Amino acid sequence: MKKVFTRSIVSAFALTMLGATSIPAIGPVSGAFAQSKDGAPSDIVAQMVSYEQNHNWSAATPLWVSAEQAIYSDFSKDEKSKKEHLGLHNIQTAKLVDLKELSKEEAQAFVDFEKYEEQYEEVHVFYTAVNYDVFEESPYYLDGVNYRLAVVVKEQGEWKLAELSSAPVSAIAEAGIGFRTADEKEMAKLDSEKVNGKILNRNGEEVAKLSTPEKADQDGVNPDATGDHNKQYNINVRLTKYVNYSYYGCGSSCTKTIDFYYYVTNVLPNEVYVTWHTEALKACAEATKMFGWYHIFYPKYPTYNAAVDDTTNSQNFTVKTAHANTNAAVSAVGGIGLEKATSHALFESQYNAGTQGSGGTASTGKLSQWGSQYWATNGKTYLWILHYYYDKSPNTSYEMMGTFTYTY
C-alpha cells in the first residue's frame, strides 16, 4: 500500500457530493456522480451504496474490476433473482453509515491481501457499515446495519471494487479494530451464534440455518452436531466458467446450491497435484474444506447470493474433476474441522502455491501448498503442517489453531 487512510475519512470530493463535512454517519448519497481519477479509494464504496439505494445496477457495473463486471451485470439482469429478491435484488434501501480503512496487517486475516497486491497496482481494504432495508432477511442481507469488507484496488489507473464480502464482526471487534459501537457489539454476539448453525437477526429470530434443515429432528436439533460446529451440507457458488454454469443448466454465470462434499472434491484436484504425498493432500484438503466452510458463515459474494465463486478469487471449482487420490484425502480428514483454539470461531484458512522445495514461513496464516509437500516428504503429518502455518497467525487472532469434530 502506498498510502494509509485514517479512520472514517473520505475525500473532500466525496464529502462534497454527500453534503457533509465529517462522517460518523452518512446519509443516502445523492445518486450518480462521476468518478475522479484523483479521488480517494473510499469514493468507490460511497458510489456503490448510492447505486444500491437507487437500484441503479447498470451504473454500478463499471465500479467493479474488469474481471467482475460481466458477472455483476449478469446477476443484476437475472429475472429469477429479481423475482425471488436474491442477492442485490433483496435491497430496498441502502445508507452508508461508517467506514474505516484497515491496515494490511489488520486486513490480511480476513481477505487475501497479497493476492490482490499481485494483481493490481494498489490495494485498500475498508471495513464498512451499511444500513439496509431488505425484502427478506437472509444469510446475505439483514435489516439494519450490515458489516462488509470492501476491497478497492487501482486497475489501469482507476479505483475499482474487487470484493464486497460479509465481515466477521466478532473477530474484528475482538481484535479491537472495529467501530466500537453498541450495534457492532450486539452483532458480534449474534455472530457467535453461527457456531451453532444459526443466523439470527437483531430481534433474536432465526432467519436461516447453516446446515440442511431436513437433517434436524422435530425439535430443530441437528443430530450431526457432535462438536462446536454443525456439519455443512451445501454451499452457494457463483458459477462463472462455461463448463460449470452450462453443467447446471444456466446460459451465463449463475448462482447454484451445490453439495458441499461435491464442491470440495471438485476443488482440491484443481488446486494441488494429485500425485503428492498423502499427508500433503490431507493438509490441503482440510484448508480447502474450511475455506469454503468459513465463507458459508461469512459470504464472499452476498451481492450474488453466494458464499464463494468458482475461480481462484475463491477456490478453483470445476465440475467432474474429482480424483481418487484427492477424494481419499478429503475422506481421511472428514469429521475434523479447524477453528481458533480459544474462541472456537472459524477462521479463513488461506493458502497459496508457495515455492517448490521450501517449507515456507511459519505462522503466516497462509498454508503453502508446495510447503505442505515439502514437510510431508520430510515425515510431518497433516496436522503438524496445519499447525505450522496457522498457529499464532493473524488468521487465528494469534491463538493456536484448534480442531473440532463433527459426524462425517
JSON list of C-alpha atoms in Angstrom, two decimals, residues 215-291:
[
{"chain": "A", "resi": 215, "resn": "LYS", "atom": "CA", "xyz": [-31.17, -33.20, 8.95]},
{"chain": "A", "resi": 216, "resn": "ALA", "atom": "CA", "xyz": [-32.74, -31.65, 12.02]},
{"chain": "A", "resi": 217, "resn": "ASP", "atom": "CA", "xyz": [-35.17, -33.60, 14.16]},
{"chain": "A", "resi": 218, "resn": "GLN", "atom": "CA", "xyz": [-38.64, -32.40, 15.10]},
{"chain": "A", "resi": 219, "resn": "ASP", "atom": "CA", "xyz": [-37.21, -30.19, 17.84]},
{"chain": "A", "resi": 220, "resn": "GLY", "atom": "CA", "xyz": [-34.84, -28.49, 15.40]},
{"chain": "A", "resi": 221, "resn": "VAL", "atom": "CA", "xyz": [-31.76, -30.22, 16.81]},
{"chain": "A", "resi": 222, "resn": "ASN", "atom": "CA", "xyz": [-29.17, -31.32, 14.30]},
{"chain": "A", "resi": 223, "resn": "PRO", "atom": "CA", "xyz": [-28.10, -34.87, 15.22]},
{"chain": "A", "resi": 224, "resn": "ASP", "atom": "CA", "xyz": [-24.83, -34.42, 13.30]},
{"chain": "A", "resi": 225, "resn": "ALA", "atom": "CA", "xyz": [-23.59, -31.68, 15.63]},
{"chain": "A", "resi": 226, "resn": "THR", "atom": "CA", "xyz": [-21.10, -33.52, 17.84]},
{"chain": "A", "resi": 227, "resn": "GLY", "atom": "CA", "xyz": [-18.56, -30.77, 18.35]},
{"chain": "A", "resi": 228, "resn": "ASP", "atom": "CA", "xyz": [-18.55, -26.97, 18.28]},
{"chain": "A", "resi": 229, "resn": "HIS", "atom": "CA", "xyz": [-19.92, -26.63, 14.75]},
{"chain": "A", "resi": 230, "resn": "ASN", "atom": "CA", "xyz": [-22.70, -28.18, 12.71]},
{"chain": "A", "resi": 231, "resn": "LYS", "atom": "CA", "xyz": [-21.72, -30.11, 9.62]},
{"chain": "A", "resi": 232, "resn": "GLN", "atom": "CA", "xyz": [-22.29, -28.19, 6.39]},
{"chain": "A", "resi": 233, "resn": "TYR", "atom": "CA", "xyz": [-24.18, -29.93, 3.62]},
{"chain": "A", "resi": 234, "resn": "ASN", "atom": "CA", "xyz": [-24.48, -27.32, 0.87]},
{"chain": "A", "resi": 235, "resn": "ILE", "atom": "CA", "xyz": [-22.71, -24.21, -0.37]},
{"chain": "A", "resi": 236, "resn": "ASN", "atom": "CA", "xyz": [-23.93, -21.46, -2.71]},
{"chain": "A", "resi": 237, "resn": "VAL", "atom": "CA", "xyz": [-21.39, -20.98, -5.51]},
{"chain": "A", "resi": 238, "resn": "ARG", "atom": "CA", "xyz": [-21.34, -18.25, -8.14]},
{"chain": "A", "resi": 239, "resn": "LEU", "atom": "CA", "xyz": [-20.56, -20.15, -11.33]},
{"chain": "A", "resi": 240, "resn": "THR", "atom": "CA", "xyz": [-18.61, -18.09, -13.86]},
{"chain": "A", "resi": 241, "resn": "LYS", "atom": "CA", "xyz": [-16.95, -20.77, -16.03]},
{"chain": "A", "resi": 242, "resn": "TYR", "atom": "CA", "xyz": [-18.87, -22.07, -19.03]},
{"chain": "A", "resi": 243, "resn": "VAL", "atom": "CA", "xyz": [-18.15, -25.69, -18.10]},
{"chain": "A", "resi": 244, "resn": "ASN", "atom": "CA", "xyz": [-19.75, -25.08, -14.71]},
{"chain": "A", "resi": 245, "resn": "TYR", "atom": "CA", "xyz": [-22.79, -22.95, -15.44]},
{"chain": "A", "resi": 246, "resn": "SER", "atom": "CA", "xyz": [-23.70, -24.97, -18.54]},
{"chain": "A", "resi": 247, "resn": "TYR", "atom": "CA", "xyz": [-23.48, -28.18, -16.47]},
{"chain": "A", "resi": 248, "resn": "TYR", "atom": "CA", "xyz": [-26.07, -26.70, -14.10]},
{"chain": "A", "resi": 249, "resn": "GLY", "atom": "CA", "xyz": [-28.30, -25.54, -16.96]},
{"chain": "A", "resi": 250, "resn": "CYS", "atom": "CA", "xyz": [-27.50, -21.82, -16.98]},
{"chain": "A", "resi": 251, "resn": "GLY", "atom": "CA", "xyz": [-26.96, -19.77, -20.12]},
{"chain": "A", "resi": 252, "resn": "SER", "atom": "CA", "xyz": [-24.50, -17.46, -18.40]},
{"chain": "A", "resi": 253, "resn": "SER", "atom": "CA", "xyz": [-22.96, -17.00, -14.95]},
{"chain": "A", "resi": 254, "resn": "CYS", "atom": "CA", "xyz": [-25.37, -18.01, -12.20]},
{"chain": "A", "resi": 255, "resn": "THR", "atom": "CA", "xyz": [-25.52, -18.96, -8.51]},
{"chain": "A", "resi": 256, "resn": "LYS", "atom": "CA", "xyz": [-26.28, -22.56, -7.62]},
{"chain": "A", "resi": 257, "resn": "THR", "atom": "CA", "xyz": [-26.57, -24.51, -4.36]},
{"chain": "A", "resi": 258, "resn": "ILE", "atom": "CA", "xyz": [-24.04, -27.35, -4.53]},
{"chain": "A", "resi": 259, "resn": "ASP", "atom": "CA", "xyz": [-23.47, -30.36, -2.29]},
{"chain": "A", "resi": 260, "resn": "PHE", "atom": "CA", "xyz": [-20.57, -29.39, -0.03]},
{"chain": "A", "resi": 261, "resn": "TYR", "atom": "CA", "xyz": [-18.70, -32.69, -0.39]},
{"chain": "A", "resi": 262, "resn": "TYR", "atom": "CA", "xyz": [-19.03, -32.50, -4.18]},
{"chain": "A", "resi": 263, "resn": "TYR", "atom": "CA", "xyz": [-17.74, -28.93, -4.05]},
{"chain": "A", "resi": 264, "resn": "VAL", "atom": "CA", "xyz": [-14.63, -29.77, -2.02]},
{"chain": "A", "resi": 265, "resn": "THR", "atom": "CA", "xyz": [-13.76, -32.88, -4.04]},
{"chain": "A", "resi": 266, "resn": "ASN", "atom": "CA", "xyz": [-14.04, -30.88, -7.27]},
{"chain": "A", "resi": 267, "resn": "VAL", "atom": "CA", "xyz": [-11.85, -28.06, -5.93]},
{"chain": "A", "resi": 268, "resn": "LEU", "atom": "CA", "xyz": [-8.91, -29.95, -4.46]},
{"chain": "A", "resi": 269, "resn": "PRO", "atom": "CA", "xyz": [-7.54, -31.62, -7.64]},
{"chain": "A", "resi": 270, "resn": "ASN", "atom": "CA", "xyz": [-7.58, -28.21, -9.33]},
{"chain": "A", "resi": 271, "resn": "GLU", "atom": "CA", "xyz": [-5.50, -26.68, -6.55]},
{"chain": "A", "resi": 272, "resn": "VAL", "atom": "CA", "xyz": [-2.82, -29.36, -5.99]},
{"chain": "A", "resi": 273, "resn": "TYR", "atom": "CA", "xyz": [-1.01, -32.19, -7.76]},
{"chain": "A", "resi": 274, "resn": "VAL", "atom": "CA", "xyz": [-2.93, -35.40, -7.16]},
{"chain": "A", "resi": 275, "resn": "THR", "atom": "CA", "xyz": [0.37, -37.34, -7.01]},
{"chain": "A", "resi": 276, "resn": "TRP", "atom": "CA", "xyz": [1.56, -35.51, -3.90]},
{"chain": "A", "resi": 277, "resn": "HIS", "atom": "CA", "xyz": [2.25, -37.21, -0.59]},
{"chain": "A", "resi": 278, "resn": "THR", "atom": "CA", "xyz": [-0.84, -38.36, 1.29]},
{"chain": "A", "resi": 279, "resn": "GLU", "atom": "CA", "xyz": [-0.19, -36.05, 4.27]},
{"chain": "A", "resi": 280, "resn": "ALA", "atom": "CA", "xyz": [0.22, -33.05, 1.96]},
{"chain": "A", "resi": 281, "resn": "LEU", "atom": "CA", "xyz": [-3.06, -33.83, 0.23]},
{"chain": "A", "resi": 282, "resn": "LYS", "atom": "CA", "xyz": [-4.78, -34.18, 3.61]},
{"chain": "A", "resi": 283, "resn": "ALA", "atom": "CA", "xyz": [-3.44, -30.81, 4.79]},
{"chain": "A", "resi": 284, "resn": "CYS", "atom": "CA", "xyz": [-4.59, -29.14, 1.57]},
{"chain": "A", "resi": 285, "resn": "ALA", "atom": "CA", "xyz": [-7.95, -30.92, 1.75]},
{"chain": "A", "resi": 286, "resn": "GLU", "atom": "CA", "xyz": [-8.52, -29.53, 5.24]},
{"chain": "A", "resi": 287, "resn": "ALA", "atom": "CA", "xyz": [-7.59, -25.99, 4.16]},
{"chain": "A", "resi": 288, "resn": "THR", "atom": "CA", "xyz": [-9.85, -26.26, 1.10]},
{"chain": "A", "resi": 289, "resn": "LYS", "atom": "CA", "xyz": [-12.79, -27.57, 3.10]},
{"chain": "A", "resi": 290, "resn": "MET", "atom": "CA", "xyz": [-12.51, -24.98, 5.85]},
{"chain": "A", "resi": 291, "resn": "PHE", "atom": "CA", "xyz": [-12.10, -22.09, 3.41]}
]
